[in-house]
């Protein structure tokens, strides 16, 4: 997946926050009652994520532009679902040009792509047959990449629809890492999914463009905006905007909003290792996964 020379440029992965911050947070949790509240919240969140489904839930993740954290959020969601759920989870890449989902998930080699599988999957196949064409990930998760690490043919809407219809019955949750809007496949994925995640950088231009898209979505059928969650990704330890005020403005459109704090490990752009994430990042990702899953349950 990664050229040896390029791979050699990566530094050793670091934790999401400095050791001093981690120690200070641990001390605060010991001397306060926050630890008990946190455990109770995680218990409720886990119960939400473990709810059974009657048909596979499809969750589309997209953005207005590149560099907004789209693939990172897709990887975080898929990893959370795979950790908490017992049924198989699929991470599907619908971005065949320069998608980086396999890199984020640590896939060493790739064979079959989303476009390939559209011509392979047949109704009589078992889950074991299907997973033979996928990349196995930890905790009962599977990856279907958009390319083999090179720029290839673009994915058209009919091919995407064939793949999703064919695979839906095998997986409890499918997280789709889409192309950026307004690409046609991304728009089809948003309309066909039970929940949508729109990622944006926590910057002035990021929230401005995202607000414009949410206003456009208000003119669509109501379930589109009701089933959408915006993720504001922190690109720096000290953002240049009032993130909470920006989140409230975006919520005024009817969409949900979550803030993913700046995390040194995520910012490095390498393989996602959940044990290296800062604690606030892990909690934020888990809360996000739970809310998006609840939204997907409301739409049949």
PDB file of C-alpha atoms in Angstrom, residues 1 102 230:
ATOM      1  CA  UNK A   1       0.000   0.000   0.000  1.00  0.00           C
ATOM      2  CA  UNK A 102      -6.752   1.683   3.610  1.00  0.00           C
ATOM      3  CA  UNK A 230     -21.693  17.695  11.203  1.00  0.00           C
TER       4      UNK A 230
END
